[in-house]
Amino acid sequence: MEVKINRNAAKVLKNALASPEGQGKMIRVYVTIDHGDHAHYDWKFDTPTEHDEIVKTDKDIDIVLDKREKFLEGVWIQYFHVPEPEFVISSLHHAHHHH
């Protein structure tokens, strides 16, 4: 599996992992809604299970993904400061649109 992450997202996630809530945890990206041809995503602190793959990124952050979920292949994690601070998580391999 593959994960891309932009510089802003890496900085925010590294700070989150250094917080008390992130101690001893990893970042898991997961599907919140599956629409059939695309999905919506979020992230949380978690620990890996037997169904997971730990993907190393070029920003020195390991991301936990469930190998059984097809929409997690090619995840792209971005963080933008404008128009408001927010994560935008999409897949490089699946269609996506904003609601």
PDB file of N, CA, C and O in Angstrom, residues 26-80:
ATOM      1  N   MET A  26      -0.070   5.226  16.996  1.00  0.00           N
ATOM      2  CA  MET A  26       0.269   5.512  15.608  1.00  0.00           C
ATOM      3  C   MET A  26      -0.927   6.222  14.975  1.00  0.00           C
ATOM      4  O   MET A  26      -2.014   6.267  15.563  1.00  0.00           O
ATOM      5  N   ILE A  27      -0.713   6.739  13.780  1.00  0.00           N
ATOM      6  CA  ILE A  27      -1.798   7.382  13.041  1.00  0.00           C
ATOM      7  C   ILE A  27      -2.474   6.330  12.163  1.00  0.00           C
ATOM      8  O   ILE A  27      -1.815   5.662  11.370  1.00  0.00           O
ATOM      9  N   ARG A  28      -3.781   6.182  12.322  1.00  0.00           N
ATOM     10  CA  ARG A  28      -4.572   5.298  11.460  1.00  0.00           C
ATOM     11  C   ARG A  28      -5.431   6.169  10.559  1.00  0.00           C
ATOM     12  O   ARG A  28      -6.145   7.057  11.019  1.00  0.00           O
ATOM     13  N   VAL A  29      -5.373   5.915   9.247  1.00  0.00           N
ATOM     14  CA  VAL A  29      -6.308   6.519   8.300  1.00  0.00           C
ATOM     15  C   VAL A  29      -7.357   5.455   8.016  1.00  0.00           C
ATOM     16  O   VAL A  29      -7.034   4.286   7.796  1.00  0.00           O
ATOM     17  N   TYR A  30      -8.635   5.872   8.035  1.00  0.00           N
ATOM     18  CA  TYR A  30      -9.717   4.919   7.835  1.00  0.00           C
ATOM     19  C   TYR A  30     -10.822   5.542   6.991  1.00  0.00           C
ATOM     20  O   TYR A  30     -10.892   6.775   6.842  1.00  0.00           O
ATOM     21  N   VAL A  31     -11.660   4.688   6.436  1.00  0.00           N
ATOM     22  CA  VAL A  31     -12.788   5.119   5.618  1.00  0.00           C
ATOM     23  C   VAL A  31     -13.973   5.382   6.534  1.00  0.00           C
ATOM     24  O   VAL A  31     -14.354   4.521   7.325  1.00  0.00           O
ATOM     25  N   THR A  32     -14.552   6.583   6.411  1.00  0.00           N
ATOM     26  CA  THR A  32     -15.739   6.909   7.204  1.00  0.00           C
ATOM     27  C   THR A  32     -17.012   6.566   6.439  1.00  0.00           C
ATOM     28  O   THR A  32     -17.985   6.118   7.024  1.00  0.00           O
ATOM     29  N   ILE A  33     -17.003   6.807   5.117  1.00  0.00           N
ATOM     30  CA  ILE A  33     -18.164   6.514   4.260  1.00  0.00           C
ATOM     31  C   ILE A  33     -17.655   5.978   2.933  1.00  0.00           C
ATOM     32  O   ILE A  33     -16.756   6.556   2.330  1.00  0.00           O
ATOM     33  N   ASP A  34     -18.243   4.883   2.476  1.00  0.00           N
ATOM     34  CA  ASP A  34     -17.906   4.278   1.187  1.00  0.00           C
ATOM     35  C   ASP A  34     -19.099   4.480   0.263  1.00  0.00           C
ATOM     36  O   ASP A  34     -20.178   3.965   0.517  1.00  0.00           O
ATOM     37  N   HIS A  35     -18.900   5.251  -0.824  1.00  0.00           N
ATOM     38  CA  HIS A  35     -19.985   5.535  -1.767  1.00  0.00           C
ATOM     39  C   HIS A  35     -19.960   4.607  -2.979  1.00  0.00           C
ATOM     40  O   HIS A  35     -20.654   4.868  -3.955  1.00  0.00           O
ATOM     41  N   GLY A  36     -19.155   3.571  -2.971  1.00  0.00           N
ATOM     42  CA  GLY A  36     -19.094   2.653  -4.094  1.00  0.00           C
ATOM     43  C   GLY A  36     -17.968   2.977  -5.054  1.00  0.00           C
ATOM     44  O   GLY A  36     -17.157   2.124  -5.372  1.00  0.00           O
ATOM     45  N   ASP A  37     -17.903   4.238  -5.533  1.00  0.00           N
ATOM     46  CA  ASP A  37     -16.831   4.614  -6.451  1.00  0.00           C
ATOM     47  C   ASP A  37     -15.817   5.548  -5.807  1.00  0.00           C
ATOM     48  O   ASP A  37     -14.794   5.862  -6.392  1.00  0.00           O
ATOM     49  N   HIS A  38     -16.120   6.016  -4.610  1.00  0.00           N
ATOM     50  CA  HIS A  38     -15.185   6.847  -3.860  1.00  0.00           C
ATOM     51  C   HIS A  38     -15.515   6.742  -2.374  1.00  0.00           C
ATOM     52  O   HIS A  38     -16.535   6.164  -2.002  1.00  0.00           O
ATOM     53  N   ALA A  39     -14.626   7.285  -1.554  1.00  0.00           N
ATOM     54  CA  ALA A  39     -14.817   7.178  -0.108  1.00  0.00           C
ATOM     55  C   ALA A  39     -14.441   8.496   0.563  1.00  0.00           C
ATOM     56  O   ALA A  39     -13.807   9.360  -0.046  1.00  0.00           O
ATOM     57  N   HIS A  40     -14.849   8.623   1.814  1.00  0.00           N
ATOM     58  CA  HIS A  40     -14.455   9.745   2.660  1.00  0.00           C
ATOM     59  C   HIS A  40     -13.592   9.170   3.776  1.00  0.00           C
ATOM     60  O   HIS A  40     -13.802   8.039   4.211  1.00  0.00           O
ATOM     61  N   TYR A  41     -12.644   9.971   4.253  1.00  0.00           N
ATOM     62  CA  TYR A  41     -11.622   9.476   5.168  1.00  0.00           C
ATOM     63  C   TYR A  41     -11.498  10.353   6.409  1.00  0.00           C
ATOM     64  O   TYR A  41     -11.891  11.510   6.411  1.00  0.00           O
ATOM     65  N   ASP A  42     -10.876   9.772   7.426  1.00  0.00           N
ATOM     66  CA  ASP A  42     -10.495  10.512   8.621  1.00  0.00           C
ATOM     67  C   ASP A  42      -9.275   9.801   9.198  1.00  0.00           C
ATOM     68  O   ASP A  42      -8.837   8.785   8.679  1.00  0.00           O
ATOM     69  N   TRP A  43      -8.740  10.352  10.286  1.00  0.00           N
ATOM     70  CA  TRP A  43      -7.603   9.718  10.962  1.00  0.00           C
ATOM     71  C   TRP A  43      -7.843   9.754  12.457  1.00  0.00           C
ATOM     72  O   TRP A  43      -8.656  10.536  12.954  1.00  0.00           O
ATOM     73  N   LYS A  44      -7.139   8.859  13.148  1.00  0.00           N
ATOM     74  CA  LYS A  44      -7.220   8.798  14.610  1.00  0.00           C
ATOM     75  C   LYS A  44      -5.952   8.137  15.130  1.00  0.00           C
ATOM     76  O   LYS A  44      -5.175   7.556  14.372  1.00  0.00           O
ATOM     77  N   PHE A  45      -5.740   8.236  16.428  1.00  0.00           N
ATOM     78  CA  PHE A  45      -4.662   7.503  17.079  1.00  0.00           C
ATOM     79  C   PHE A  45      -5.115   6.061  17.252  1.00  0.00           C
ATOM     80  O   PHE A  45      -6.265   5.804  17.605  1.00  0.00           O
ATOM     81  N   ASP A  46      -4.208   5.123  17.032  1.00  0.00           N
ATOM     82  CA  ASP A  46      -4.582   3.718  17.159  1.00  0.00           C
ATOM     83  C   ASP A  46      -3.313   2.873  17.238  1.00  0.00           C
ATOM     84  O   ASP A  46      -2.201   3.378  17.111  1.00  0.00           O
ATOM     85  N   THR A  47      -3.512   1.575  17.431  1.00  0.00           N
ATOM     86  CA  THR A  47      -2.414   0.608  17.382  1.00  0.00           C
ATOM     87  C   THR A  47      -2.779  -0.438  16.327  1.00  0.00           C
ATOM     88  O   THR A  47      -3.955  -0.739  16.119  1.00  0.00           O
ATOM     89  N   PRO A  48      -1.779  -1.010  15.648  1.00  0.00           N
ATOM     90  CA  PRO A  48      -2.062  -1.967  14.572  1.00  0.00           C
ATOM     91  C   PRO A  48      -2.639  -3.283  15.071  1.00  0.00           C
ATOM     92  O   PRO A  48      -2.393  -3.693  16.205  1.00  0.00           O
ATOM     93  N   THR A  49      -3.409  -3.931  14.189  1.00  0.00           N
ATOM     94  CA  THR A  49      -3.948  -5.268  14.435  1.00  0.00           C
ATOM     95  C   THR A  49      -3.417  -6.195  13.341  1.00  0.00           C
ATOM     96  O   THR A  49      -2.675  -5.768  12.457  1.00  0.00           O
ATOM     97  N   GLU A  50      -3.858  -7.450  13.362  1.00  0.00           N
ATOM     98  CA  GLU A  50      -3.364  -8.408  12.369  1.00  0.00           C
ATOM     99  C   GLU A  50      -3.838  -8.113  10.950  1.00  0.00           C
ATOM    100  O   GLU A  50      -3.294  -8.627   9.989  1.00  0.00           O
ATOM    101  N   HIS A  51      -4.854  -7.266  10.786  1.00  0.00           N
ATOM    102  CA  HIS A  51      -5.374  -6.935   9.457  1.00  0.00           C
ATOM    103  C   HIS A  51      -4.733  -5.675   8.875  1.00  0.00           C
ATOM    104  O   HIS A  51      -5.144  -5.210   7.815  1.00  0.00           O
ATOM    105  N   ASP A  52      -3.761  -5.133   9.565  1.00  0.00           N
ATOM    106  CA  ASP A  52      -3.194  -3.845   9.174  1.00  0.00           C
ATOM    107  C   ASP A  52      -1.851  -3.961   8.493  1.00  0.00           C
ATOM    108  O   ASP A  52      -1.123  -4.935   8.684  1.00  0.00           O
ATOM    109  N   GLU A  53      -1.546  -2.942   7.735  1.00  0.00           N
ATOM    110  CA  GLU A  53      -0.217  -2.751   7.175  1.00  0.00           C
ATOM    111  C   GLU A  53       0.295  -1.413   7.687  1.00  0.00           C
ATOM    112  O   GLU A  53      -0.460  -0.433   7.713  1.00  0.00           O
ATOM    113  N   ILE A  54       1.539  -1.377   8.107  1.00  0.00           N
ATOM    114  CA  ILE A  54       2.158  -0.128   8.534  1.00  0.00           C
ATOM    115  C   ILE A  54       2.952   0.397   7.348  1.00  0.00           C
ATOM    116  O   ILE A  54       3.877  -0.253   6.877  1.00  0.00           O
ATOM    117  N   VAL A  55       2.552   1.567   6.862  1.00  0.00           N
ATOM    118  CA  VAL A  55       3.164   2.142   5.671  1.00  0.00           C
ATOM    119  C   VAL A  55       4.079   3.287   6.084  1.00  0.00           C
ATOM    120  O   VAL A  55       3.645   4.226   6.758  1.00  0.00           O
ATOM    121  N   LYS A  56       5.321   3.199   5.681  1.00  0.00           N
ATOM    122  CA  LYS A  56       6.281   4.261   5.962  1.00  0.00           C
ATOM    123  C   LYS A  56       6.136   5.348   4.904  1.00  0.00           C
ATOM    124  O   LYS A  56       6.049   5.049   3.723  1.00  0.00           O
ATOM    125  N   THR A  57       6.111   6.605   5.343  1.00  0.00           N
ATOM    126  CA  THR A  57       6.018   7.727   4.405  1.00  0.00           C
ATOM    127  C   THR A  57       7.384   8.383   4.273  1.00  0.00           C
ATOM    128  O   THR A  57       8.279   8.147   5.082  1.00  0.00           O
ATOM    129  N   ASP A  58       7.513   9.227   3.280  1.00  0.00           N
ATOM    130  CA  ASP A  58       8.768   9.949   3.084  1.00  0.00           C
ATOM    131  C   ASP A  58       8.933  11.099   4.080  1.00  0.00           C
ATOM    132  O   ASP A  58       9.929  11.801   4.064  1.00  0.00           O
ATOM    133  N   LYS A  59       7.964  11.281   4.976  1.00  0.00           N
ATOM    134  CA  LYS A  59       8.019  12.334   5.998  1.00  0.00           C
ATOM    135  C   LYS A  59       8.274  11.755   7.388  1.00  0.00           C
ATOM    136  O   LYS A  59       8.012  12.390   8.392  1.00  0.00           O
ATOM    137  N   ASP A  60       8.764  10.514   7.458  1.00  0.00           N
ATOM    138  CA  ASP A  60       9.093   9.847   8.726  1.00  0.00           C
ATOM    139  C   ASP A  60       7.898   9.681   9.654  1.00  0.00           C
ATOM    140  O   ASP A  60       8.030   9.789  10.878  1.00  0.00           O
ATOM    141  N   ILE A  61       6.747   9.414   9.072  1.00  0.00           N
ATOM    142  CA  ILE A  61       5.554   9.086   9.854  1.00  0.00           C
ATOM    143  C   ILE A  61       5.031   7.764   9.320  1.00  0.00           C
ATOM    144  O   ILE A  61       4.859   7.601   8.116  1.00  0.00           O
ATOM    145  N   ASP A  62       4.799   6.815  10.222  1.00  0.00           N
ATOM    146  CA  ASP A  62       4.210   5.538   9.836  1.00  0.00           C
ATOM    147  C   ASP A  62       2.695   5.647   9.941  1.00  0.00           C
ATOM    148  O   ASP A  62       2.164   6.141  10.942  1.00  0.00           O
ATOM    149  N   ILE A  63       2.003   5.169   8.903  1.00  0.00           N
ATOM    150  CA  ILE A  63       0.547   5.234   8.855  1.00  0.00           C
ATOM    151  C   ILE A  63       0.003   3.805   8.882  1.00  0.00           C
ATOM    152  O   ILE A  63       0.465   2.938   8.152  1.00  0.00           O
ATOM    153  N   VAL A  64      -1.002   3.576   9.724  1.00  0.00           N
ATOM    154  CA  VAL A  64      -1.646   2.272   9.836  1.00  0.00           C
ATOM    155  C   VAL A  64      -2.848   2.243   8.897  1.00  0.00           C
ATOM    156  O   VAL A  64      -3.701   3.133   8.937  1.00  0.00           O
ATOM    157  N   LEU A  65      -2.891   1.208   8.036  1.00  0.00           N
ATOM    158  CA  LEU A  65      -4.002   1.023   7.106  1.00  0.00           C
ATOM    159  C   LEU A  65      -4.527  -0.399   7.210  1.00  0.00           C
ATOM    160  O   LEU A  65      -3.745  -1.346   7.337  1.00  0.00           O
ATOM    161  N   ASP A  66      -5.834  -0.549   7.118  1.00  0.00           N
ATOM    162  CA  ASP A  66      -6.458  -1.880   7.098  1.00  0.00           C
ATOM    163  C   ASP A  66      -6.302  -2.450   5.689  1.00  0.00           C
ATOM    164  O   ASP A  66      -6.830  -1.889   4.719  1.00  0.00           O
ATOM    165  N   LYS A  67      -5.576  -3.556   5.552  1.00  0.00           N
ATOM    166  CA  LYS A  67      -5.294  -4.158   4.250  1.00  0.00           C
ATOM    167  C   LYS A  67      -6.560  -4.614   3.527  1.00  0.00           C
ATOM    168  O   LYS A  67      -6.549  -4.799   2.323  1.00  0.00           O
ATOM    169  N   ARG A  68      -7.648  -4.810   4.253  1.00  0.00           N
ATOM    170  CA  ARG A  68      -8.891  -5.300   3.644  1.00  0.00           C
ATOM    171  C   ARG A  68      -9.681  -4.197   2.953  1.00  0.00           C
ATOM    172  O   ARG A  68     -10.611  -4.483   2.205  1.00  0.00           O
ATOM    173  N   GLU A  69      -9.320  -2.943   3.177  1.00  0.00           N
ATOM    174  CA  GLU A  69     -10.085  -1.809   2.642  1.00  0.00           C
ATOM    175  C   GLU A  69      -9.459  -1.309   1.341  1.00  0.00           C
ATOM    176  O   GLU A  69      -8.378  -0.730   1.346  1.00  0.00           O
ATOM    177  N   LYS A  70     -10.150  -1.511   0.213  1.00  0.00           N
ATOM    178  CA  LYS A  70      -9.594  -1.150  -1.103  1.00  0.00           C
ATOM    179  C   LYS A  70      -9.385   0.356  -1.263  1.00  0.00           C
ATOM    180  O   LYS A  70      -8.482   0.779  -1.972  1.00  0.00           O
ATOM    181  N   PHE A  71     -10.202   1.170  -0.629  1.00  0.00           N
ATOM    182  CA  PHE A  71     -10.099   2.621  -0.806  1.00  0.00           C
ATOM    183  C   PHE A  71      -8.903   3.235  -0.078  1.00  0.00           C
ATOM    184  O   PHE A  71      -8.632   4.416  -0.219  1.00  0.00           O
ATOM    185  N   LEU A  72      -8.177   2.451   0.698  1.00  0.00           N
ATOM    186  CA  LEU A  72      -7.010   2.980   1.405  1.00  0.00           C
ATOM    187  C   LEU A  72      -5.737   2.909   0.569  1.00  0.00           C
ATOM    188  O   LEU A  72      -4.724   3.492   0.939  1.00  0.00           O
ATOM    189  N   GLU A  73      -5.773   2.218  -0.561  1.00  0.00           N
ATOM    190  CA  GLU A  73      -4.605   2.178  -1.438  1.00  0.00           C
ATOM    191  C   GLU A  73      -4.397   3.558  -2.070  1.00  0.00           C
ATOM    192  O   GLU A  73      -5.318   4.147  -2.621  1.00  0.00           O
ATOM    193  N   GLY A  74      -3.183   4.078  -1.935  1.00  0.00           N
ATOM    194  CA  GLY A  74      -2.877   5.377  -2.535  1.00  0.00           C
ATOM    195  C   GLY A  74      -3.434   6.561  -1.774  1.00  0.00           C
ATOM    196  O   GLY A  74      -3.747   7.596  -2.361  1.00  0.00           O
ATOM    197  N   VAL A  75      -3.553   6.443  -0.463  1.00  0.00           N
ATOM    198  CA  VAL A  75      -4.091   7.547   0.345  1.00  0.00           C
ATOM    199  C   VAL A  75      -3.158   8.752   0.267  1.00  0.00           C
ATOM    200  O   VAL A  75      -1.937   8.616   0.294  1.00  0.00           O
ATOM    201  N   TRP A  76      -3.760   9.916   0.174  1.00  0.00           N
ATOM    202  CA  TRP A  76      -3.019  11.177   0.119  1.00  0.00           C
ATOM    203  C   TRP A  76      -3.526  12.046   1.263  1.00  0.00           C
ATOM    204  O   TRP A  76      -4.690  12.440   1.288  1.00  0.00           O
ATOM    205  N   ILE A  77      -2.651  12.313   2.230  1.00  0.00           N
ATOM    206  CA  ILE A  77      -3.003  13.103   3.413  1.00  0.00           C
ATOM    207  C   ILE A  77      -2.439  14.506   3.229  1.00  0.00           C
ATOM    208  O   ILE A  77      -1.229  14.682   3.103  1.00  0.00           O
ATOM    209  N   GLN A  78      -3.328  15.486   3.222  1.00  0.00           N
ATOM    210  CA  GLN A  78      -2.909  16.880   3.074  1.00  0.00           C
ATOM    211  C   GLN A  78      -3.485  17.699   4.228  1.00  0.00           C
ATOM    212  O   GLN A  78      -4.532  17.357   4.770  1.00  0.00           O
ATOM    213  N   TYR A  79      -2.804  18.772   4.554  1.00  0.00           N
ATOM    214  CA  TYR A  79      -3.300  19.705   5.555  1.00  0.00           C
ATOM    215  C   TYR A  79      -3.154  21.094   4.978  1.00  0.00           C
ATOM    216  O   TYR A  79      -2.100  21.449   4.455  1.00  0.00           O
ATOM    217  N   PHE A  80      -4.233  21.864   5.048  1.00  0.00           N
ATOM    218  CA  PHE A  80      -4.237  23.230   4.528  1.00  0.00           C
ATOM    219  C   PHE A  80      -4.585  24.205   5.640  1.00  0.00           C
ATOM    220  O   PHE A  80      -5.404  23.899   6.510  1.00  0.00           O
TER     221      PHE A  80
END
